mmCIF file of C-alpha atoms in Angstrom:
data_model
loop_
_atom_site.group_PDB
_atom_site.id
_atom_site.type_symbol
_atom_site.label_atom_id
_atom_site.label_comp_id
_atom_site.label_asym_id
_atom_site.label_seq_id
_atom_site.Cartn_x
_atom_site.Cartn_y
_atom_site.Cartn_z
ATOM 1 C CA MET S 1387 0.000 0.000 0.000
ATOM 2 C CA PHE S 1388 1.245 3.479 -0.826
ATOM 3 C CA TYR S 1389 0.334 6.851 0.618
ATOM 4 C CA HIS S 1390 0.975 10.261 -0.862
ATOM 5 C CA VAL S 1391 1.806 13.145 1.461
ATOM 6 C CA ASP S 1392 0.971 16.578 0.050
ATOM 7 C CA GLN S 1393 4.207 18.186 1.239
ATOM 8 C CA LEU S 1394 7.341 17.837 -0.863
ATOM 9 C CA GLN S 1395 10.276 16.003 0.686
ATOM 10 C CA TYR S 1396 12.326 19.175 0.134
ATOM 11 C CA ASN S 1397 11.877 22.609 -1.414
ATOM 12 C CA ALA S 1398 11.505 22.802 -5.200
ATOM 13 C CA LYS S 1399 11.006 26.462 -6.055
ATOM 14 C CA PRO S 1400 13.149 28.530 -8.415
ATOM 15 C CA THR S 1401 13.597 32.273 -8.047
ATOM 16 C CA ARG S 1402 12.751 32.981 -11.697
ATOM 17 C CA PRO S 1403 11.362 31.198 -14.763
ATOM 18 C CA ASP S 1404 13.834 29.511 -17.084
ATOM 19 C CA ALA S 1405 12.377 27.373 -19.849
ATOM 20 C CA VAL S 1406 15.791 26.437 -21.194
ATOM 21 C CA TYR S 1407 16.946 25.089 -17.846
ATOM 22 C CA ALA S 1408 13.635 23.234 -17.451
ATOM 23 C CA LYS S 1409 14.600 21.322 -20.585
ATOM 24 C CA LYS S 1410 18.004 20.471 -19.103
ATOM 25 C CA LEU S 1411 16.456 19.335 -15.819
ATOM 26 C CA GLN S 1412 14.373 16.769 -17.671
ATOM 27 C CA GLU S 1413 17.524 14.615 -17.904
ATOM 28 C CA ILE S 1414 17.622 13.720 -14.203
ATOM 29 C CA LEU S 1415 13.876 13.183 -14.232
ATOM 30 C CA GLY S 1416 13.284 11.027 -17.304
ATOM 31 C CA GLY S 1417 16.747 10.105 -18.568
ATOM 32 C CA GLN S 1418 18.383 6.690 -18.296
ATOM 33 C CA PHE S 1419 19.850 7.492 -14.876
ATOM 34 C CA GLY S 1420 17.019 9.761 -13.780
ATOM 35 C CA GLU S 1421 14.691 9.525 -10.816
ATOM 36 C CA ILE S 1422 11.955 7.652 -12.681
ATOM 37 C CA SER S 1423 14.471 4.937 -13.555
ATOM 38 C CA VAL S 1424 15.849 4.438 -10.062
ATOM 39 C CA ALA S 1425 12.411 4.625 -8.443
ATOM 40 C CA LEU S 1426 11.002 1.809 -10.573
ATOM 41 C CA GLN S 1427 14.237 -0.170 -10.606
ATOM 42 C CA TYR S 1428 14.350 -0.301 -6.808
ATOM 43 C CA MET S 1429 10.637 -1.066 -6.604
ATOM 44 C CA PHE S 1430 10.794 -4.027 -8.974
ATOM 45 C CA GLN S 1431 13.944 -5.331 -7.325
ATOM 46 C CA GLY S 1432 12.209 -5.069 -3.955
ATOM 47 C CA TRP S 1433 8.981 -6.704 -5.082
ATOM 48 C CA ASN S 1434 11.014 -9.602 -6.482
ATOM 49 C CA VAL S 1435 13.133 -10.219 -3.353
ATOM 50 C CA ARG S 1436 12.954 -13.838 -2.203
ATOM 51 C CA GLY S 1437 15.612 -13.578 0.472
ATOM 52 C CA GLU S 1438 16.173 -11.605 3.650
ATOM 53 C CA GLU S 1439 13.460 -9.106 4.535
ATOM 54 C CA LYS S 1440 15.986 -6.333 5.277
ATOM 55 C CA TYR S 1441 17.000 -6.189 1.613
ATOM 56 C CA ARG S 1442 13.373 -5.936 0.503
ATOM 57 C CA ASP S 1443 12.835 -3.170 3.032
ATOM 58 C CA LEU S 1444 15.969 -1.341 1.867
ATOM 59 C CA LEU S 1445 14.879 -1.452 -1.764
ATOM 60 C CA LEU S 1446 11.256 -0.438 -1.214
ATOM 61 C CA ALA S 1447 12.142 2.348 1.204
ATOM 62 C CA THR S 1448 14.651 3.810 -1.238
ATOM 63 C CA GLY S 1449 12.348 3.361 -4.235
ATOM 64 C CA THR S 1450 9.607 5.217 -2.386
ATOM 65 C CA GLU S 1451 11.984 8.081 -1.617
ATOM 66 C CA GLU S 1452 12.956 8.251 -5.285
ATOM 67 C CA MET S 1453 9.267 8.748 -6.130
ATOM 68 C CA ALA S 1454 9.425 11.806 -3.874
ATOM 69 C CA HIS S 1455 12.350 13.033 -5.964
ATOM 70 C CA VAL S 1456 10.301 12.530 -9.127
ATOM 71 C CA GLU S 1457 7.653 14.801 -7.611
ATOM 72 C CA MET S 1458 10.231 17.411 -6.599
ATOM 73 C CA LEU S 1459 11.743 17.553 -10.084
ATOM 74 C CA ALA S 1460 8.345 17.616 -11.798
ATOM 75 C CA THR S 1461 7.331 20.508 -9.552
ATOM 76 C CA MET S 1462 10.562 22.387 -10.189
ATOM 77 C CA ILE S 1463 10.233 21.952 -13.962
ATOM 78 C CA ALA S 1464 6.633 23.203 -13.898
ATOM 79 C CA ARG S 1465 7.660 26.227 -11.835
ATOM 80 C CA LEU S 1466 10.577 26.986 -14.154
ATOM 81 C CA LEU S 1467 8.013 27.084 -16.961
ATOM 82 C CA ASP S 1468 5.657 29.417 -15.056
ATOM 83 C CA ASN S 1469 5.454 32.768 -16.847
ATOM 84 C CA ALA S 1470 8.090 31.632 -19.335
ATOM 85 C CA PRO S 1471 7.576 33.485 -22.643
ATOM 86 C CA VAL S 1472 5.995 31.117 -25.165
ATOM 87 C CA GLY S 1473 4.589 33.670 -27.646
ATOM 88 C CA ASP S 1474 5.074 33.589 -31.387
ATOM 89 C CA GLN S 1475 8.570 33.574 -32.809
ATOM 90 C CA GLU S 1476 8.025 36.714 -34.870
ATOM 91 C CA ALA S 1477 7.277 38.769 -31.780
ATOM 92 C CA ALA S 1478 10.087 37.078 -29.880
ATOM 93 C CA ALA S 1479 12.576 38.004 -32.574
ATOM 94 C CA GLN S 1480 12.202 41.630 -31.544
ATOM 95 C CA ASP S 1481 13.607 40.760 -28.124
ATOM 96 C CA PRO S 1482 16.909 38.804 -28.281
ATOM 97 C CA VAL S 1483 16.494 37.514 -24.727
ATOM 98 C CA ILE S 1484 13.016 36.129 -25.324
ATOM 99 C CA GLY S 1485 14.156 34.776 -28.675
ATOM 100 C CA ALA S 1486 16.994 32.902 -27.019
ATOM 101 C CA VAL S 1487 14.610 31.411 -24.481
ATOM 102 C CA LEU S 1488 12.186 30.250 -27.144
ATOM 103 C CA GLY S 1489 15.041 28.945 -29.256
ATOM 104 C CA GLY S 1490 16.374 26.764 -26.475
ATOM 105 C CA MET S 1491 13.253 25.527 -24.741
ATOM 106 C CA ASN S 1492 11.578 22.198 -25.388
ATOM 107 C CA PRO S 1493 8.529 23.087 -27.528
ATOM 108 C CA GLN S 1494 6.689 20.069 -26.133
ATOM 109 C CA HIS S 1495 6.628 21.801 -22.753
ATOM 110 C CA ALA S 1496 4.274 24.296 -24.364
ATOM 111 C CA ILE S 1497 2.541 22.089 -26.940
ATOM 112 C CA VAL S 1498 2.190 18.694 -25.247
ATOM 113 C CA SER S 1499 2.465 19.015 -21.484
ATOM 114 C CA GLY S 1500 0.932 22.463 -20.983
ATOM 115 C CA LEU S 1501 4.000 23.886 -19.203
ATOM 116 C CA GLY S 1502 4.505 20.768 -17.135
ATOM 117 C CA ALA S 1503 7.184 18.108 -16.733
ATOM 118 C CA MET S 1504 7.219 15.050 -18.972
ATOM 119 C CA PRO S 1505 8.513 11.476 -18.590
ATOM 120 C CA ALA S 1506 11.301 12.189 -21.045
ATOM 121 C CA ASP S 1507 14.965 13.151 -21.087
ATOM 122 C CA SER S 1508 16.521 16.508 -21.944
ATOM 123 C CA VAL S 1509 16.322 15.973 -25.709
ATOM 124 C CA GLY S 1510 12.774 14.617 -25.687
ATOM 125 C CA ASN S 1511 13.376 10.864 -25.749
ATOM 126 C CA PRO S 1512 10.477 9.241 -23.868
ATOM 127 C CA TRP S 1513 11.359 7.366 -20.721
ATOM 128 C CA THR S 1514 11.426 3.600 -21.289
ATOM 129 C CA ALA S 1515 11.214 0.614 -18.968
ATOM 130 C CA ALA S 1516 14.274 -0.733 -20.800
ATOM 131 C CA TYR S 1517 16.267 1.512 -18.437
ATOM 132 C CA ILE S 1518 15.412 -0.590 -15.371
ATOM 133 C CA ASN S 1519 16.882 -3.918 -14.291
ATOM 134 C CA ALA S 1520 15.697 -6.392 -11.686
ATOM 135 C CA SER S 1521 17.523 -9.707 -12.067
ATOM 136 C CA GLY S 1522 16.652 -11.426 -8.799
ATOM 137 C CA ASN S 1523 20.367 -11.564 -7.917
ATOM 138 C CA LEU S 1524 20.843 -8.920 -5.246
ATOM 139 C CA LEU S 1525 24.602 -8.592 -5.603
ATOM 140 C CA ALA S 1526 24.298 -7.949 -9.340
ATOM 141 C CA ASP S 1527 21.392 -5.565 -8.775
ATOM 142 C CA PHE S 1528 23.051 -3.608 -5.969
ATOM 143 C CA ARG S 1529 26.157 -3.095 -8.104
ATOM 144 C CA LEU S 1530 23.981 -1.692 -10.859
ATOM 145 C CA ASN S 1531 22.180 0.496 -8.332
ATOM 146 C CA LEU S 1532 25.531 1.927 -7.265
ATOM 147 C CA THR S 1533 26.292 2.706 -10.906
ATOM 148 C CA TYR S 1534 22.920 4.426 -11.377
ATOM 149 C CA GLU S 1535 23.408 6.537 -8.259
ATOM 150 C CA SER S 1536 26.929 7.425 -9.403
ATOM 151 C CA GLN S 1537 25.727 8.529 -12.830
ATOM 152 C CA GLY S 1538 22.730 10.325 -11.348
ATOM 153 C CA ARG S 1539 24.862 12.270 -8.883
ATOM 154 C CA LEU S 1540 27.336 13.143 -11.642
ATOM 155 C CA GLN S 1541 24.533 14.568 -13.777
ATOM 156 C CA ALA S 1542 22.999 16.469 -10.844
ATOM 157 C CA VAL S 1543 26.388 18.021 -10.057
ATOM 158 C CA ARG S 1544 26.822 19.061 -13.697
ATOM 159 C CA LEU S 1545 23.356 20.619 -13.667
ATOM 160 C CA TYR S 1546 24.240 22.423 -10.440
ATOM 161 C CA GLU S 1547 27.146 24.056 -12.283
ATOM 162 C CA MET S 1548 24.835 25.147 -15.129
ATOM 163 C CA THR S 1549 22.585 27.451 -13.102
ATOM 164 C CA THR S 1550 22.891 30.520 -10.924
ATOM 165 C CA ASP S 1551 19.344 30.265 -9.573
ATOM 166 C CA PRO S 1552 19.573 29.933 -5.755
ATOM 167 C CA GLY S 1553 16.325 27.974 -5.525
ATOM 168 C CA VAL S 1554 17.392 25.437 -8.107
ATOM 169 C CA LYS S 1555 20.821 25.073 -6.522
ATOM 170 C CA ASP S 1556 19.187 24.522 -3.136
ATOM 171 C CA MET S 1557 17.036 21.656 -4.421
ATOM 172 C CA LEU S 1558 19.929 20.106 -6.316
ATOM 173 C CA SER S 1559 22.158 20.284 -3.242
ATOM 174 C CA PHE S 1560 19.564 18.181 -1.415
ATOM 175 C CA LEU S 1561 19.338 15.618 -4.221
ATOM 176 C CA ILE S 1562 23.131 15.450 -4.486
ATOM 177 C CA ALA S 1563 23.374 14.765 -0.756
ATOM 178 C CA ARG S 1564 20.763 12.002 -0.975
ATOM 179 C CA ASP S 1565 22.739 10.461 -3.852
ATOM 180 C CA THR S 1566 25.752 10.479 -1.537
ATOM 181 C CA MET S 1567 23.787 8.449 0.994
ATOM 182 C CA HIS S 1568 22.428 6.072 -1.619
ATOM 183 C CA GLN S 1569 25.881 5.372 -3.041
ATOM 184 C CA ASN S 1570 27.060 4.614 0.467
ATOM 185 C CA GLN S 1571 24.128 2.339 1.285
ATOM 186 C CA TRP S 1572 24.406 0.305 -1.910
ATOM 187 C CA TYR S 1573 28.130 -0.111 -1.352
ATOM 188 C CA ALA S 1574 27.478 -1.216 2.233
ATOM 189 C CA ALA S 1575 24.973 -3.788 0.980
ATOM 190 C CA ILE S 1576 27.408 -4.953 -1.709
ATOM 191 C CA CYS S 1577 30.179 -5.448 0.860
ATOM 192 C CA GLU S 1578 27.809 -7.372 3.118
ATOM 193 C CA LEU S 1579 26.785 -9.719 0.307
ATOM 194 C CA GLU S 1580 30.377 -10.140 -0.885
ATOM 195 C CA GLU S 1581 31.363 -11.291 2.588
ATOM 196 C CA LYS S 1582 28.737 -14.007 2.286
ATOM 197 C CA GLU S 1583 29.093 -14.931 -1.386
ATOM 198 C CA ASN S 1584 32.501 -13.644 -2.571
ATOM 199 C CA ILE S 1585 32.578 -11.231 -5.511
ATOM 200 C CA VAL S 1586 31.734 -13.260 -8.639
ATOM 201 C CA VAL S 1587 28.076 -13.377 -9.671
ATOM 202 C CA PRO S 1588 26.392 -15.784 -9.473
ATOM 203 C CA SER S 1589 28.076 -17.516 -6.566
ATOM 204 C CA THR S 1590 25.844 -20.593 -6.919
ATOM 205 C CA PHE S 1591 27.246 -21.893 -10.214
ATOM 206 C CA PRO S 1592 29.599 -24.862 -9.608
ATOM 207 C CA ARG S 1593 33.137 -23.618 -10.230
ATOM 208 C CA GLU S 1594 34.206 -27.019 -11.525
ATOM 209 C CA LEU S 1595 31.867 -26.539 -14.490
ATOM 210 C CA GLU S 1596 33.646 -23.428 -15.776
ATOM 211 C CA LYS S 1597 36.876 -23.545 -17.788
ATOM 212 C CA SER S 1598 38.971 -22.710 -14.726
ATOM 213 C CA GLU S 1599 42.295 -22.654 -16.588
ATOM 214 C CA VAL S 1600 41.285 -19.368 -18.273
ATOM 215 C CA ALA S 1601 39.313 -17.881 -15.378
ATOM 216 C CA TYR S 1602 42.068 -15.459 -14.331
ATOM 217 C CA ASP S 1603 43.873 -14.764 -17.613
ATOM 218 C CA TYR S 1604 44.079 -11.144 -18.785
ATOM 219 C CA TYR S 1605 44.212 -10.920 -22.572
ATOM 220 C CA ASP S 1606 45.844 -7.761 -23.923
ATOM 221 C CA LEU S 1607 44.255 -7.387 -27.347
ATOM 222 C CA SER S 1608 44.800 -3.648 -27.775
ATOM 223 C CA GLY S 1609 48.267 -3.836 -29.315
ATOM 224 C CA GLY S 1610 49.843 -1.968 -26.414
ATOM 225 C CA THR S 1611 51.282 -3.214 -23.148
ATOM 226 C CA ALA S 1612 50.381 -0.438 -20.673
ATOM 227 C CA SER S 1613 47.572 -2.471 -19.157
ATOM 228 C CA LYS S 1614 50.022 -5.051 -17.779
ATOM 229 C CA GLU S 1615 50.774 -2.573 -14.994
ATOM 230 C CA GLY S 1616 47.193 -2.793 -13.722
ATOM 231 C CA ARG S 1617 46.186 -4.783 -10.664
ATOM 232 C CA TRP S 1618 44.066 -7.002 -12.913
ATOM 233 C CA ALA S 1619 47.169 -8.366 -14.670
ATOM 234 C CA TYR S 1620 49.189 -9.802 -11.811
ATOM 235 C CA GLY S 1621 48.975 -11.176 -8.278
ATOM 236 C CA ARG S 1622 46.201 -12.887 -6.407
ATOM 237 C CA SER S 1623 42.758 -12.575 -8.005
ATOM 238 C CA MET S 1624 40.244 -10.350 -6.252
ATOM 239 C CA ASP S 1625 38.103 -13.313 -5.228
ATOM 240 C CA GLY S 1626 41.183 -14.984 -3.689
ATOM 241 C CA LEU S 1627 40.686 -18.146 -5.714
ATOM 242 C CA GLY S 1628 43.336 -17.757 -8.419
ATOM 243 C CA GLU S 1629 46.329 -15.849 -9.780
ATOM 244 C CA PHE S 1630 46.060 -13.228 -12.508
ATOM 245 C CA LYS S 1631 48.161 -13.942 -15.605
ATOM 246 C CA TYR S 1632 49.002 -11.428 -18.336
ATOM 247 C CA TYR S 1633 49.050 -12.459 -22.002
ATOM 248 C CA HIS S 1634 50.136 -10.100 -24.766
ATOM 249 C CA ASN S 1635 48.547 -10.899 -28.142
ATOM 250 C CA PRO S 1636 47.090 -14.206 -26.919
ATOM 251 C CA LYS S 1637 46.753 -17.037 -29.396
ATOM 252 C CA PRO S 1638 43.284 -18.258 -30.408
ATOM 253 C CA PHE S 1639 42.017 -21.540 -28.990
ATOM 254 C CA GLY S 1640 39.667 -22.397 -31.845
ATOM 255 C CA LYS S 1641 40.076 -23.042 -35.566
ATOM 256 C CA ILE S 1642 38.782 -21.006 -38.511
ATOM 257 C CA PRO S 1643 35.023 -21.569 -38.598
ATOM 258 C CA LYS S 1644 33.595 -23.180 -41.724
ATOM 259 C CA LEU S 1645 29.838 -23.332 -42.106
ATOM 260 C CA ARG S 1646 27.978 -25.855 -44.224
ATOM 261 C CA PRO S 1647 26.169 -24.499 -47.295
ATOM 262 C CA ALA S 1648 22.620 -23.404 -46.574
ATOM 263 C CA PRO S 1649 19.797 -25.541 -47.997
ATOM 264 C CA LEU S 1650 18.544 -24.427 -51.413
ATOM 265 C CA TYR S 1651 15.165 -23.228 -50.129
ATOM 266 C CA VAL S 1652 16.931 -20.445 -48.185
ATOM 267 C CA HIS S 1653 18.244 -19.025 -51.498
ATOM 268 C CA ASN S 1654 21.599 -17.867 -50.152
ATOM 269 C CA THR S 1655 24.373 -16.847 -52.543
ATOM 270 C CA VAL S 1656 25.850 -19.933 -54.230
ATOM 271 C CA LEU S 1657 29.639 -19.737 -54.404
ATOM 272 C CA PRO S 1658 31.536 -21.477 -57.207
ATOM 273 C CA LYS S 1659 33.580 -24.532 -56.340
ATOM 274 C CA GLY S 1660 37.276 -24.453 -57.178
ATOM 275 C CA PRO S 1661 38.969 -21.909 -59.496
ATOM 276 C CA HIS S 1662 36.356 -22.104 -62.283
ATOM 277 C CA LEU S 1663 33.576 -19.534 -62.704
ATOM 278 C CA PRO S 1664 30.019 -20.544 -63.527
ATOM 279 C CA PRO S 1665 29.357 -20.795 -67.305
ATOM 280 C CA ASN S 1666 27.333 -17.558 -67.424
ATOM 281 C CA MET S 1667 30.301 -15.613 -65.976
ATOM 282 C CA GLY S 1668 32.950 -16.817 -68.444
#
């Protein structure tokens, strides 16, 4: 069961309209790493939990908070569009400032959403459920959650640098701080699961069934050798179960693949046999 509280989790009020910035802010609302994505990703991961209740609680609590961030951003975008000039271009051309605003705003904010936020990114791509992942493996999911929070915080920080509006900066500073917490909590959960399962996902697959002799080989296929200095190229493996080995220009294990001719009903190209061309090409 869900309840909606009328108050925002934090302030979302700009000091002046800015239709161009409203377009930019759409990215952390409806982009791949935006609040809609993390809200639904955490919810579906939580609803699918079949293990310890604390992980379900963690996911659903955080997903619910992210819905509050969706509301904050939608409110801020709508307020940035309040009183924004959306008159005709001919009249706007007489005022360079208004013309610049109209030239940079998302026209769908005026045409489609009636000066409101949309479930879309900063260039108008609609939000898609393809952005969210819920695999049922908590270690894999929590690592992805950490990535999403990292990307989301990075984008919020960049947006912070793109405005001088004190109200917008105030809201973003709150969201940035919450992203700090969420990165920390996902990393804490990852470390807890790694202590139980080690670091390779999934931990339940029998190790004797994988080709263990290549499990810790690093193949340098770039043509250079700088990567041999990395921790991944030497010493004990990170899971503690093997030794990293570095191979420059590794040799292939398999042979050149040769496929059988396709059956005639597929009508593939028929290649001539031997050095002779077909009669009609002589």
